Coordinates of C-alpha atoms and ligand atoms in Angstrom, one line a residue:
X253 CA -23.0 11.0 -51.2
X254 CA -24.4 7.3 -51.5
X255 CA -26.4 5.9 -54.4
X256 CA -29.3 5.9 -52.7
X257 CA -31.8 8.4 -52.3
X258 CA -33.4 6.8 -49.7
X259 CA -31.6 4.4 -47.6
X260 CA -33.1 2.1 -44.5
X261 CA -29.8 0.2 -42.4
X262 CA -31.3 -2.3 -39.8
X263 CA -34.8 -1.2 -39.2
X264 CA -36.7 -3.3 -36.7
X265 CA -40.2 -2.6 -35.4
X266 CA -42.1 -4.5 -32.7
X267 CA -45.5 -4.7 -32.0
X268 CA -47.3 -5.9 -29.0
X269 CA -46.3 -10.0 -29.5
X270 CA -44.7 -9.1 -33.0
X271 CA -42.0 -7.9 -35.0
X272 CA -43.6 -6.6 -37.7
X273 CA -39.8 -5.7 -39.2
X274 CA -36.9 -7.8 -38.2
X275 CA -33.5 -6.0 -38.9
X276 CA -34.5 -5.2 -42.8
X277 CA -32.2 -3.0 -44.7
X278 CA -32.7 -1.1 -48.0
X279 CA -31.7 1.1 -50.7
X280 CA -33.7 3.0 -53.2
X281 CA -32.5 4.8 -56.4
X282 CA -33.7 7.9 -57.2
X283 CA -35.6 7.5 -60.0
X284 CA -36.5 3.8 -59.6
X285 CA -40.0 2.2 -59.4
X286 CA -38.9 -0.1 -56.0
X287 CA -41.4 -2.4 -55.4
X288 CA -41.8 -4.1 -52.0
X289 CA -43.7 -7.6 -52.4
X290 CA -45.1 -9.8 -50.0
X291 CA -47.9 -11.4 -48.2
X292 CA -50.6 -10.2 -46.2
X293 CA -48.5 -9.2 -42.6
X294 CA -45.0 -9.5 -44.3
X295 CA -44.6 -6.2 -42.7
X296 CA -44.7 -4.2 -45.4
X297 CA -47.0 -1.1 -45.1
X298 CA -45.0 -1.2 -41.2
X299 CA -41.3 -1.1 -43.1
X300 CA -42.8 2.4 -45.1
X301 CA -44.8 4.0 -42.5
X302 CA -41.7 4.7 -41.2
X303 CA -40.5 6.5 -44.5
X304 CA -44.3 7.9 -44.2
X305 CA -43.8 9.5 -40.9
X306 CA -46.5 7.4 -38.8
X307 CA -44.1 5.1 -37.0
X308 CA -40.5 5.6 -35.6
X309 CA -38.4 2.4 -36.2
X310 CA -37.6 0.6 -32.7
X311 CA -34.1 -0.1 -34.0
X312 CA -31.8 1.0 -37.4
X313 CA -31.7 4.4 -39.2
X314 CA -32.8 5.6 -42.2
X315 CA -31.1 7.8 -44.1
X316 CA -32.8 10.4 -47.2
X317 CA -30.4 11.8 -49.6
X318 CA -27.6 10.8 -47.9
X319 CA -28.5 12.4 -44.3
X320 CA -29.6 10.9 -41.4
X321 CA -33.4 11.7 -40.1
X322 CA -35.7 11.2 -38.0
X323 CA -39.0 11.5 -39.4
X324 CA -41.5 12.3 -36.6
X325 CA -44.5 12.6 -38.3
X326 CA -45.8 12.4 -42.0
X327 CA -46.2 16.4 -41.9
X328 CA -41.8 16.4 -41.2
X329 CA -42.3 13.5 -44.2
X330 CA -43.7 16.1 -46.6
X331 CA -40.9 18.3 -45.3
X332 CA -38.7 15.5 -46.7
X333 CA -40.4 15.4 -49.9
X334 CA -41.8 12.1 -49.2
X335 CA -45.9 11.1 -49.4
X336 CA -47.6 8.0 -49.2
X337 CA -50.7 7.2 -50.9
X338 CA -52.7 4.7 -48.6
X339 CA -54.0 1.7 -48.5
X340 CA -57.0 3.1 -47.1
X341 CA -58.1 6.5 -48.2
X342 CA -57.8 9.1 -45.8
X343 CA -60.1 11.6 -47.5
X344 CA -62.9 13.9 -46.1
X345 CA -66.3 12.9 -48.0
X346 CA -68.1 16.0 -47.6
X347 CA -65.1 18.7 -48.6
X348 CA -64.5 19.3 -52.5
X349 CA -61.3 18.0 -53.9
X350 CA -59.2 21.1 -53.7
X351 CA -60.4 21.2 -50.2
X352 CA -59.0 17.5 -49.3
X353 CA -55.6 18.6 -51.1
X354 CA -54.8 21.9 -49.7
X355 CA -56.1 20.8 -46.4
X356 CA -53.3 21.9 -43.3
X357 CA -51.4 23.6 -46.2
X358 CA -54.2 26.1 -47.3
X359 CA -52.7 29.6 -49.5
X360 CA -53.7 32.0 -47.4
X361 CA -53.9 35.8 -48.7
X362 CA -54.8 38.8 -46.7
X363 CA -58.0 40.9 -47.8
X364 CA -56.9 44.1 -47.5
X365 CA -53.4 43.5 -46.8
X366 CA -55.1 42.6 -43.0
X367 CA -57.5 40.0 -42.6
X368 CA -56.3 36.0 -44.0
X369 CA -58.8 34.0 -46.0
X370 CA -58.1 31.0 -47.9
X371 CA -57.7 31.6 -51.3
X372 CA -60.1 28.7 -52.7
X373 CA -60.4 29.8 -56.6
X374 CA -56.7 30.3 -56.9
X375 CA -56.3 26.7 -55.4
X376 CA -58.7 25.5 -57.3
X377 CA -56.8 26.8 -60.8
X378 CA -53.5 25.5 -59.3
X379 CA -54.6 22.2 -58.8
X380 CA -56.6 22.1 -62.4
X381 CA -53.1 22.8 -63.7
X382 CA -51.4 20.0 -61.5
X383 CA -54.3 17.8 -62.2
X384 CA -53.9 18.1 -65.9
X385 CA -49.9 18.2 -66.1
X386 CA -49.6 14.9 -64.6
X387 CA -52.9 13.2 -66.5
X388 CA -54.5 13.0 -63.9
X389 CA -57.8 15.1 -64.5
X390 CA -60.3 15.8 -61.7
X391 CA -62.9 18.7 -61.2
X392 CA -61.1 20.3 -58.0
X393 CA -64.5 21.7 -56.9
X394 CA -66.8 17.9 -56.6
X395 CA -67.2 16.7 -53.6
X396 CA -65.2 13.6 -52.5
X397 CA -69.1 11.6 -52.0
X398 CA -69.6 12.2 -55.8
X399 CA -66.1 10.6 -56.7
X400 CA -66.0 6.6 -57.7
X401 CA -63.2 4.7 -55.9
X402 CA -60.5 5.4 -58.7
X403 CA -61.1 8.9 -58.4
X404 CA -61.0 9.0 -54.9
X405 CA -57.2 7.7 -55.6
X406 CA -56.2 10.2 -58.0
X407 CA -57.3 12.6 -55.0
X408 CA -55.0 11.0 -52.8
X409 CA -52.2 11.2 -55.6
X410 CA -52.8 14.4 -56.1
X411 CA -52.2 15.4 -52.7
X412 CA -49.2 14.3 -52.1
X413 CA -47.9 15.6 -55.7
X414 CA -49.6 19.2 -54.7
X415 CA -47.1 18.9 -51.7
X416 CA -44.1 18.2 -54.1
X417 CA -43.6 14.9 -52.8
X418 CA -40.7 13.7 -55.2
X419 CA -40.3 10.0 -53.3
X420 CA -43.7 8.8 -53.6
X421 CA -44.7 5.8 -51.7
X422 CA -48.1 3.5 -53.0
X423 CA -49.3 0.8 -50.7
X424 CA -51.7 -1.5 -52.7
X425 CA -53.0 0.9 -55.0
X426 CA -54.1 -1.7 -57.3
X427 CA -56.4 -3.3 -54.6
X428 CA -59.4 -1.6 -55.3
X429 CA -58.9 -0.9 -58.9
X430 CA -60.9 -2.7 -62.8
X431 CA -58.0 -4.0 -64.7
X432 CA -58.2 -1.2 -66.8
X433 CA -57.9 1.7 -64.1
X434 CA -55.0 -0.8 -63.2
X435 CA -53.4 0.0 -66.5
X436 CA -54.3 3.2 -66.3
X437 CA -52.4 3.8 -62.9
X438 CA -49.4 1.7 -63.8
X439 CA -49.0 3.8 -66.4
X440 CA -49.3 7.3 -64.3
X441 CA -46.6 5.5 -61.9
X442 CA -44.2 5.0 -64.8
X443 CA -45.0 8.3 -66.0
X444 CA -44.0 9.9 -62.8
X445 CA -40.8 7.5 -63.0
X446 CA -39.7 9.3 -66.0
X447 CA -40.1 12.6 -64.8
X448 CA -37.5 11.8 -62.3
X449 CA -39.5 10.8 -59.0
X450 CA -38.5 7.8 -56.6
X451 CA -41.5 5.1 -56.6
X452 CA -41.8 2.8 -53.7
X453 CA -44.8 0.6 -54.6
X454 CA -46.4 -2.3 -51.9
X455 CA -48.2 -4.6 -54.0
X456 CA -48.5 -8.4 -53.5
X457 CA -49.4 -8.8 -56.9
X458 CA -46.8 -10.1 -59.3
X459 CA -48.2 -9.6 -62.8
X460 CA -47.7 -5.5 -61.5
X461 CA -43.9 -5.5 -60.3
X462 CA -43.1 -7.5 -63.2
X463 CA -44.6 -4.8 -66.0
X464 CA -43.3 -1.3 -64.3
X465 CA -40.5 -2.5 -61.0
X466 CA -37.1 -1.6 -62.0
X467 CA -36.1 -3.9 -58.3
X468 CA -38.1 -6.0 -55.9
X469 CA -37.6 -6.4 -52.4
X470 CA -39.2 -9.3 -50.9
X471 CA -40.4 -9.4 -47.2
X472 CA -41.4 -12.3 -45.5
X473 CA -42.6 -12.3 -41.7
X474 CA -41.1 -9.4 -41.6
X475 CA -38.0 -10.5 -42.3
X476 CA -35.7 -9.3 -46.1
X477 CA -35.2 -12.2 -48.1
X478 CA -34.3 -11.0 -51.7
X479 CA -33.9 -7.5 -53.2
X480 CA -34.3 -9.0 -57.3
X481 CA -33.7 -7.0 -60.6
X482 CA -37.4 -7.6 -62.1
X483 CA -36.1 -8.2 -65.8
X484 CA -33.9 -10.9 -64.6
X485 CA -36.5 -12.8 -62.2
X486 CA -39.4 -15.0 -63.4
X487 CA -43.5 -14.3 -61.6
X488 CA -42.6 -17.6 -60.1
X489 CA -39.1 -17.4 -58.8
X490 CA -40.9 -14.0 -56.6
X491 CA -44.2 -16.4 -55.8
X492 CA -41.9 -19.1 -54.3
X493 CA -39.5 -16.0 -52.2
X494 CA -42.6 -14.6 -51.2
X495 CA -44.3 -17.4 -49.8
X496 CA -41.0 -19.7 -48.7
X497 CA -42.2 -22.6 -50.7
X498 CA -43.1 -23.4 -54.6
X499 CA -47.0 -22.8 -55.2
X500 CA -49.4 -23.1 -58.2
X501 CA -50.3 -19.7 -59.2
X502 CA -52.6 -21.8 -62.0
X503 CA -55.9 -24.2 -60.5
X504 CA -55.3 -27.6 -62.2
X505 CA -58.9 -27.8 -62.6
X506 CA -60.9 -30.9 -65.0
X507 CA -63.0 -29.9 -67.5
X508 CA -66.6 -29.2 -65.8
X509 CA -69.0 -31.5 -66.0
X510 CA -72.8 -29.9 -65.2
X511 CA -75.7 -31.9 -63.6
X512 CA -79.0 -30.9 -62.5
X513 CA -80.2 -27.2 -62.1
X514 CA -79.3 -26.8 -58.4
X515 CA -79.7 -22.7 -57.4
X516 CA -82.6 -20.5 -60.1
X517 CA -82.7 -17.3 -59.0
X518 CA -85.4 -15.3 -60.8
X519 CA -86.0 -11.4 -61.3
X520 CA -84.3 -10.5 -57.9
X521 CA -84.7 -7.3 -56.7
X522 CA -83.1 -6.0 -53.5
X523 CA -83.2 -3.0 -51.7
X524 CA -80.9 -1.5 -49.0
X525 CA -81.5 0.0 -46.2
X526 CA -82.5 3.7 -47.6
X527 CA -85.0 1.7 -50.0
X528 CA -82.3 2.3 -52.9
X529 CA -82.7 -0.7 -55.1
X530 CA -79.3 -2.6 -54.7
X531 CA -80.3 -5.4 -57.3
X532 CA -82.8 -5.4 -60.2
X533 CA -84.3 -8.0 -61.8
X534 CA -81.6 -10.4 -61.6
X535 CA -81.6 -13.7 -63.1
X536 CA -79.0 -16.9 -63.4
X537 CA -79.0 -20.4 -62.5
X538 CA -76.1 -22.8 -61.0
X539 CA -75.6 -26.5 -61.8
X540 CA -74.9 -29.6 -60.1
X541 CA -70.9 -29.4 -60.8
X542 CA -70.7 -25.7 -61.3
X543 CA -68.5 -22.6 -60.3
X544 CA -70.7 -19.5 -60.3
X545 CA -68.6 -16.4 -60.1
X546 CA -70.2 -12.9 -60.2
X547 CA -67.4 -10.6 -60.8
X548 CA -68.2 -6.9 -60.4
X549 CA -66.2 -3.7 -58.7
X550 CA -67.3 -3.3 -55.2
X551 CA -70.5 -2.3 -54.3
X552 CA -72.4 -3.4 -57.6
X553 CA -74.8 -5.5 -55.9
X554 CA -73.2 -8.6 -55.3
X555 CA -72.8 -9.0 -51.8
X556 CA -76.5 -8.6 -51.7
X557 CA -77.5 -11.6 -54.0
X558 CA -75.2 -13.7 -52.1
X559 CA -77.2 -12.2 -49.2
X560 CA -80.4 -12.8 -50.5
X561 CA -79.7 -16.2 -51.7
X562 CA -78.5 -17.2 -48.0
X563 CA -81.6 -15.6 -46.2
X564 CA -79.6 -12.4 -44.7
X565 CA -81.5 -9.8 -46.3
X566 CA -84.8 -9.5 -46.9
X567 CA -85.5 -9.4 -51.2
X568 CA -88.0 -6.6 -52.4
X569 CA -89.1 -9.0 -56.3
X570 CA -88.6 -12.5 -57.4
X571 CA -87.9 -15.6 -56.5
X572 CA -84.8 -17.9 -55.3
X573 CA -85.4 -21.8 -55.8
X574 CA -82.9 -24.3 -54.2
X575 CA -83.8 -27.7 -55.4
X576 CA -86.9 -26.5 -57.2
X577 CA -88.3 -25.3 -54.1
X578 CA -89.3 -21.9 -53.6
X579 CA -87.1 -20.7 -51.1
X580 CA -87.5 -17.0 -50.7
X581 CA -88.8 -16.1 -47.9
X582 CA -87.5 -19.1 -45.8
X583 CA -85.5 -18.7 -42.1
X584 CA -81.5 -18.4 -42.3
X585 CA -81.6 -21.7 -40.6
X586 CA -84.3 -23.5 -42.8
X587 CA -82.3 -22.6 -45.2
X588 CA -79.0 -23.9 -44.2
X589 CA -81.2 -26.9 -43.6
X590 CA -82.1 -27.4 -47.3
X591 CA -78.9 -27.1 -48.5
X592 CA -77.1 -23.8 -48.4
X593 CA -73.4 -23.5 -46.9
X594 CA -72.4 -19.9 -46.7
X595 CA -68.9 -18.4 -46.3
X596 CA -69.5 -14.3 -45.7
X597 CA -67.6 -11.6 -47.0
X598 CA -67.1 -10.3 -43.2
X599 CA -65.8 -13.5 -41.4
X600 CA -65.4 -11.7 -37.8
X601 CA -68.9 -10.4 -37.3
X602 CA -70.4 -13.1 -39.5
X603 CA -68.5 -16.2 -39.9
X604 CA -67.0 -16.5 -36.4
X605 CA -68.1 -16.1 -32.7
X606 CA -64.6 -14.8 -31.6
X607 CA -64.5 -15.3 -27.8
X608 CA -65.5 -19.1 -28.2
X609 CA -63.1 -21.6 -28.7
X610 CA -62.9 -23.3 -32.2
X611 CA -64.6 -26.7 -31.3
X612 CA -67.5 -24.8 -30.7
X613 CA -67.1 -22.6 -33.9
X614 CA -66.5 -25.5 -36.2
X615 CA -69.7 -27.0 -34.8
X616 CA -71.8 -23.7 -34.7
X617 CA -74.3 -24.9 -36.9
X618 CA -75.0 -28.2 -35.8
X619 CA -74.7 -27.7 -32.6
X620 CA -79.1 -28.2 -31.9
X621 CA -78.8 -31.7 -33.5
X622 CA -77.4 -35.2 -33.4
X623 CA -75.1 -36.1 -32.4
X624 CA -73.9 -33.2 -31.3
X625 CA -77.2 -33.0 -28.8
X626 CA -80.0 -35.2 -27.5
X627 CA -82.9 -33.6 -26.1
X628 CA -81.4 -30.3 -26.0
X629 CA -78.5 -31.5 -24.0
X630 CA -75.0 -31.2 -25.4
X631 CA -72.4 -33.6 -26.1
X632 CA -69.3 -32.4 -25.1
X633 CA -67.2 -35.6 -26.4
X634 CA -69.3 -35.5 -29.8
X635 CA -68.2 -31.5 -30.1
X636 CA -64.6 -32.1 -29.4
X637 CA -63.9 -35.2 -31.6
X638 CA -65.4 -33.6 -34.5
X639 CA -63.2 -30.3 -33.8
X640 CA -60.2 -32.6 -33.6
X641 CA -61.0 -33.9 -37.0
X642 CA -61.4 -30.8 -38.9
X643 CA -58.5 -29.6 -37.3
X644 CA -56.5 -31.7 -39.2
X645 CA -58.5 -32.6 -42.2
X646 CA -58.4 -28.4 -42.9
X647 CA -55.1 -27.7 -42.0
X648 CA -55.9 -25.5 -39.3
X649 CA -53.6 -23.9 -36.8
X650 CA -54.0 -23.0 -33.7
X651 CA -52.0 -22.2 -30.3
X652 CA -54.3 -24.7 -28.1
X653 CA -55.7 -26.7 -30.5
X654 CA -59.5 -26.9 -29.9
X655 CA -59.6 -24.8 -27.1
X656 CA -57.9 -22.0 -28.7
X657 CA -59.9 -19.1 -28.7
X658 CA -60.7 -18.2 -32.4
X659 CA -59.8 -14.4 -31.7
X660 CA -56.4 -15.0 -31.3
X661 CA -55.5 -16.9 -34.7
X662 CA -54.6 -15.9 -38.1
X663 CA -57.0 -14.7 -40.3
X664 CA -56.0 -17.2 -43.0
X665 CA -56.9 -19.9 -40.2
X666 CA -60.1 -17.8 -39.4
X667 CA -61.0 -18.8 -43.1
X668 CA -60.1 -22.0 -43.2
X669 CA -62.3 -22.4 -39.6
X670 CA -65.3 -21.2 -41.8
X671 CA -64.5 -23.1 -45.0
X672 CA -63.9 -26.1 -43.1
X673 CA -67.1 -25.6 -40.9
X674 CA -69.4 -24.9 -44.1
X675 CA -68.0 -27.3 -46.6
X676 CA -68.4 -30.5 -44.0
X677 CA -72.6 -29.2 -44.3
X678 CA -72.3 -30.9 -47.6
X679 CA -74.9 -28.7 -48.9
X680 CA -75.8 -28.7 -52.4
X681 CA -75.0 -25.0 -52.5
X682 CA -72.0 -23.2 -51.5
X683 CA -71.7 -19.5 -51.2
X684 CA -68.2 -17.8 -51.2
X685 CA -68.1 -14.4 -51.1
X686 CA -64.6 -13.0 -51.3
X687 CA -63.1 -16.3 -49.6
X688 CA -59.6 -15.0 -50.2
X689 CA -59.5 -11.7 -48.6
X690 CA -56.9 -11.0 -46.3
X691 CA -55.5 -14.7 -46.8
X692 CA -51.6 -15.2 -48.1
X693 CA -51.1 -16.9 -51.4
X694 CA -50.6 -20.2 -49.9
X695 CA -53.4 -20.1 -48.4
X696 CA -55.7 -18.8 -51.2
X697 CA -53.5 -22.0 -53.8
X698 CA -55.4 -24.0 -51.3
X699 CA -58.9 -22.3 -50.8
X700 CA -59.3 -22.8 -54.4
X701 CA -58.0 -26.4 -54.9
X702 CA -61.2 -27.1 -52.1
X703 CA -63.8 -24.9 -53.9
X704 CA -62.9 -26.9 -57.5
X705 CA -63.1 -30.3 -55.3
X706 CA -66.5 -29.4 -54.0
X707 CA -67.6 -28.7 -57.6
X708 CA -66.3 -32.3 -58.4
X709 CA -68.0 -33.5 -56.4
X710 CA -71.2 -32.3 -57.4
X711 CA -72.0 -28.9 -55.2
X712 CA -73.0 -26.1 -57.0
X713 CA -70.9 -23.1 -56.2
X714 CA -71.6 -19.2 -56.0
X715 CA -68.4 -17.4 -55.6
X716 CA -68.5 -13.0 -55.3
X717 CA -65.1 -11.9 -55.6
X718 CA -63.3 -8.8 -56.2
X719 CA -60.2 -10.8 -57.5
X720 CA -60.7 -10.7 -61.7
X721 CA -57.9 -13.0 -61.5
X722 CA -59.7 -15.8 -59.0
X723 CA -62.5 -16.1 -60.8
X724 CA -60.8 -16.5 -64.3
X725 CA -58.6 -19.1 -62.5
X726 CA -61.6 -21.0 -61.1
X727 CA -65.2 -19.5 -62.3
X728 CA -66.7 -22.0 -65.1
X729 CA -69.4 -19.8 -65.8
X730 CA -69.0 -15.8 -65.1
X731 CA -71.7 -13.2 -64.2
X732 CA -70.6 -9.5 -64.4
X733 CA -72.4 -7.0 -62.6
X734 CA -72.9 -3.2 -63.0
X735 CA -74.9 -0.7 -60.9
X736 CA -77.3 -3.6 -59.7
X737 CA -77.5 -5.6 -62.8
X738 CA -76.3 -8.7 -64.4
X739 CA -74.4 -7.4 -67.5
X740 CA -73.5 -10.8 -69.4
X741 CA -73.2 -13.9 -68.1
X742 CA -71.0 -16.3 -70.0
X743 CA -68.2 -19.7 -70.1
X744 CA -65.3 -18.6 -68.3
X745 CA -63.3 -19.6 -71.8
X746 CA -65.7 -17.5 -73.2
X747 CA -64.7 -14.4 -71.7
X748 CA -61.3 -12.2 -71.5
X749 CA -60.2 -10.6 -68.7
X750 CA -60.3 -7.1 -70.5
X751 CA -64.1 -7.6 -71.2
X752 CA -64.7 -8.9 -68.2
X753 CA -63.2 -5.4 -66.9
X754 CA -65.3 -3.1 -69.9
X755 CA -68.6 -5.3 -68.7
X756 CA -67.6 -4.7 -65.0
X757 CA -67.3 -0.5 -65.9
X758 CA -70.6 -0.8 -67.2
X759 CA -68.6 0.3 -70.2
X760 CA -70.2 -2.8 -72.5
X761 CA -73.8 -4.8 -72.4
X762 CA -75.8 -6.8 -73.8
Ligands
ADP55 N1 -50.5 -0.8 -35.2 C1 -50.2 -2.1 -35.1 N2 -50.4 -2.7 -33.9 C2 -50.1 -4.0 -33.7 N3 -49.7 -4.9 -34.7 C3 -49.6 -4.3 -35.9 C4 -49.8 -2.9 -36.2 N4 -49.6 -2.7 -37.5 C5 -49.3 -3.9 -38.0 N5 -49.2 -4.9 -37.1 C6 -48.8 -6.3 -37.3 O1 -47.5 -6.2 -37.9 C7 -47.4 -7.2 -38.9 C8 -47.1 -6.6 -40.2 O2 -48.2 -5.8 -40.7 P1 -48.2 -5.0 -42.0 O3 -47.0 -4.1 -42.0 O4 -49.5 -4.3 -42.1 O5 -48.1 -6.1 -43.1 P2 -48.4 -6.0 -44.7 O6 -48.5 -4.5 -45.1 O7 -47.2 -6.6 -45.3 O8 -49.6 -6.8 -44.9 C9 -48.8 -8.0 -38.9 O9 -48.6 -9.1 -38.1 C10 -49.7 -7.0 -38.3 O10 -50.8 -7.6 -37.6
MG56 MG1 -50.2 -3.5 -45.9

């Protein structure tokens, strides 16, 4: 028998316009944590769907402890001893947790040796016990609504380990995780390693592979380019094979210099649409020269001050000053006329209009004005130059240059569409919420280096991200949220990224 106890020989899978793998092969140890790095589209989550069961390969075989398969579906997966933990939870909200586990594998007893019924309070001891032997402890009879995100995870885990999955396979766990439930699970994954199971883990985060990967392959546009022993390979040798090219994983950044009070926002309160108040009584101001960032787990709030602050949603208490003028209740486009450039969490419904062409989206909000009209008629020469020029002054690519239809591009170039678009406002605010989502790391090495040149040149700058390690790379000053409220607010140099974390659990205030 081979080394391997999984072992993939010249797997290639197209999609529509794409191949997503291109002739990759691998081998995995039993007993290894395998991590597969690379950017956003690499074709990584495509190379182990096909271990997972949701994809046949168009080309190659793969082979599990030494024989040949073909896995047809992620139940003939299970069969196989193999489970993936998503990306993307795949859980049923309103079922309990021992539900979600045993569902399509439910014991079933007979009552009186005649009728089957699902045995729920025996499942629900078995999976206490499974819950517990692997430190991962849940009460198997909440519901999955009542669970936070990290315990939605261990649900997931939990599945797959209740279906004695000994190849486990973790795409991006670490995604939606607080640094310290980041620990946490790294160290469940190594714990599972020393029990004997296989760990495949996606990540494109290097600071992870380098504290529990015993290997690294590296996938680039689908393509293998490296399989690396971790202990031997430096965070920046697997940046620059992961991206093709050297990059800064630091900001070079000057040391801040503040001016005038630019954004006050005082005792904000929001509610959402239920009338659940989203933010209370929030307060902070931004300077002249300053990176905001308001770091904070998902759903804290955030995305509804930045909201606020840009005239999206309507606020339910205080008051928002740009300039020291009371701009609360002001338009969406008064405001963006006083000063406010706004890139939005949700770039496709938000940002973009899809089905027009570029020129027209990098103009989108000047488009009523000079020079780009005259008495409400447009000028089409006006629209198209000024395209042209952001074009190349933001890097953009495109199939057709202007006339490309923004659907069809990247969504690192969707970004770069909206960055460009808002930053050429020159408004004295900027709001970037989550600007790096979805983008590759040469493209994020560059969406910072604009928002710290901005700030030099005198913009104030909110940032919301979910990335603790963007805004300790760029953030001067840091807000952490918790349930709706500003927990501390604090220098950057201030500030460690393990409080940052405790502030952002709610786990420490002031
Ligand atoms: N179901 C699909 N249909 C069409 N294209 C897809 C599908 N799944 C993935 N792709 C494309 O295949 C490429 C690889 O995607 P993926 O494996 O998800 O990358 P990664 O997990 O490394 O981010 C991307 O260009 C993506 O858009
Ligand atoms: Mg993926």
């Amino acid at each position: 028998m081979s080394d391997y106890i999984v072992e993939m020989k010249h797997i290639t899978k197209r999609f529509p316009g794409i191949v997503a793998n291109d002739n990759v092969s691998i081998g995995i140890k039993k007993g290894e944590i395998f991590a597969l790095l690379g950017e956003n589209g690499a074709g990584k989550s495509t190379l182990m769907s096909m271990l997972g069961g949701m994809y046949e390969p168009d080309e190659g075989d793969i082979y599990i402890r030494g024989e040949k398969v073909q896995i047809s579906s992620p139940n003939h997966a299970a069969k196989l001893n193999i489970g993936m933990v998503h990306q993307h939870f795949k859980l049923v909200s309103d079922y309990t947790i021992t539900e979600n586990i045993i569902l399509g594998v439910e014991p079933v007893k007979k009552l009186a040796g005649i009728f089957p019924y699902v045995d729920i309070r025996s499942a629900n001891r078995k999976i206490e016990e499974l819950s517990k032997s692997f430190g991962l402890e849940v009460d198997p009879t909440k519901k999955i609504s009542d669970l936070t995100v990290s315990m939605q995870q261990r649900v997931e885990i939990l599945k797959v380990l209740y279906r004695e999955a000994d190849i486990l396979i973790f795409d991006e766990p670490t995604a939606v995780l607080t640094p310290q439930e980041i620990d946490f699970l790294l160290g469940i994954i190594e714990g599972l390693r020393n029990g004997g199971k296989t760990i495949i883990l996606i990540t494109h985060k290097l600071e992870e592979i380098k504290k529990v990967a015993d290997r690294c392959a590296v996938l680039n546009k689908g393509k293998l380019i490296d399989v690396l022993d971790v202990k031997e390979t430096s965070t920046r040798k697997m940046a620059q094979l992961m991206v093709g090219r050297e990059v800064n994983l630091k900001s070079d950044k000057n040391p801040a210099a503040f001016k005038e009070e630019v954004l006050k926002v005082e005792h904000l309160n929001v509610k959402n649409e239920d009338g659940f108040e989203v933010v209370k009584d929030v307060s902070f101001t931004i300077k002249s020269g300053e990176i905001f960032a308001i770091a904070g787990v998902a759903d804290n709030g955030q995305v509804e001050i930045a909201d606020a602050i840009a005239g999206l949603t309507k606020v339910s208490g205080g008051e928002i000053l740009l300039n020291g003028k009371d701009i609360t209740n002001e338009s969406i486009r008064k405001r963006t006329e006083a000063g406010i450039s706004y890139i939005p969490e949700d770039r496709q419904s938000f940002g973009l209009v899809l089905d027009f062409d570029l020129s027209t989206n990098l103009a989108l909000k000047q488009y009523y004005r000079e020079p780009f009209a005259k008495k409400g008629i447009l000028n089409k020469e006006e629209f198209e130059q000024f395209g042209s020029s952001l074009i190349d002054k933001y890097d953009i690519r495109s199939g057709q240059g202007i006339k490309t239809q923004v659907r069809s591009m990247s969504g690192g170039n969707q970004q770069k569409t909206i960055i460009g678009r808002e930053i050429e406002l020159q408004s004295s605010l900027m709001i970037f919420v989550q600007p790096t989502r979805g983008v590759d790391i040469g493209a994020i090495e560059n969406i910072h280096k604009m928002m710290i040149k901005e700030r030099d040149q005198g913009r104030a700058i909110l940032l919301v991200s979910l990335e603790l390690d963007e805004i300790m790379n760029v953030a001067d000053t840091i807000g952490v949220i918790y349930n709706g409220q500003l927990q501390k607010i604090a220098s950057s140099e201030s500030l460690t990224t393990n409080e940052v974390g405790e502030y952002m659990m709610g786990a420490k205030h002031e």
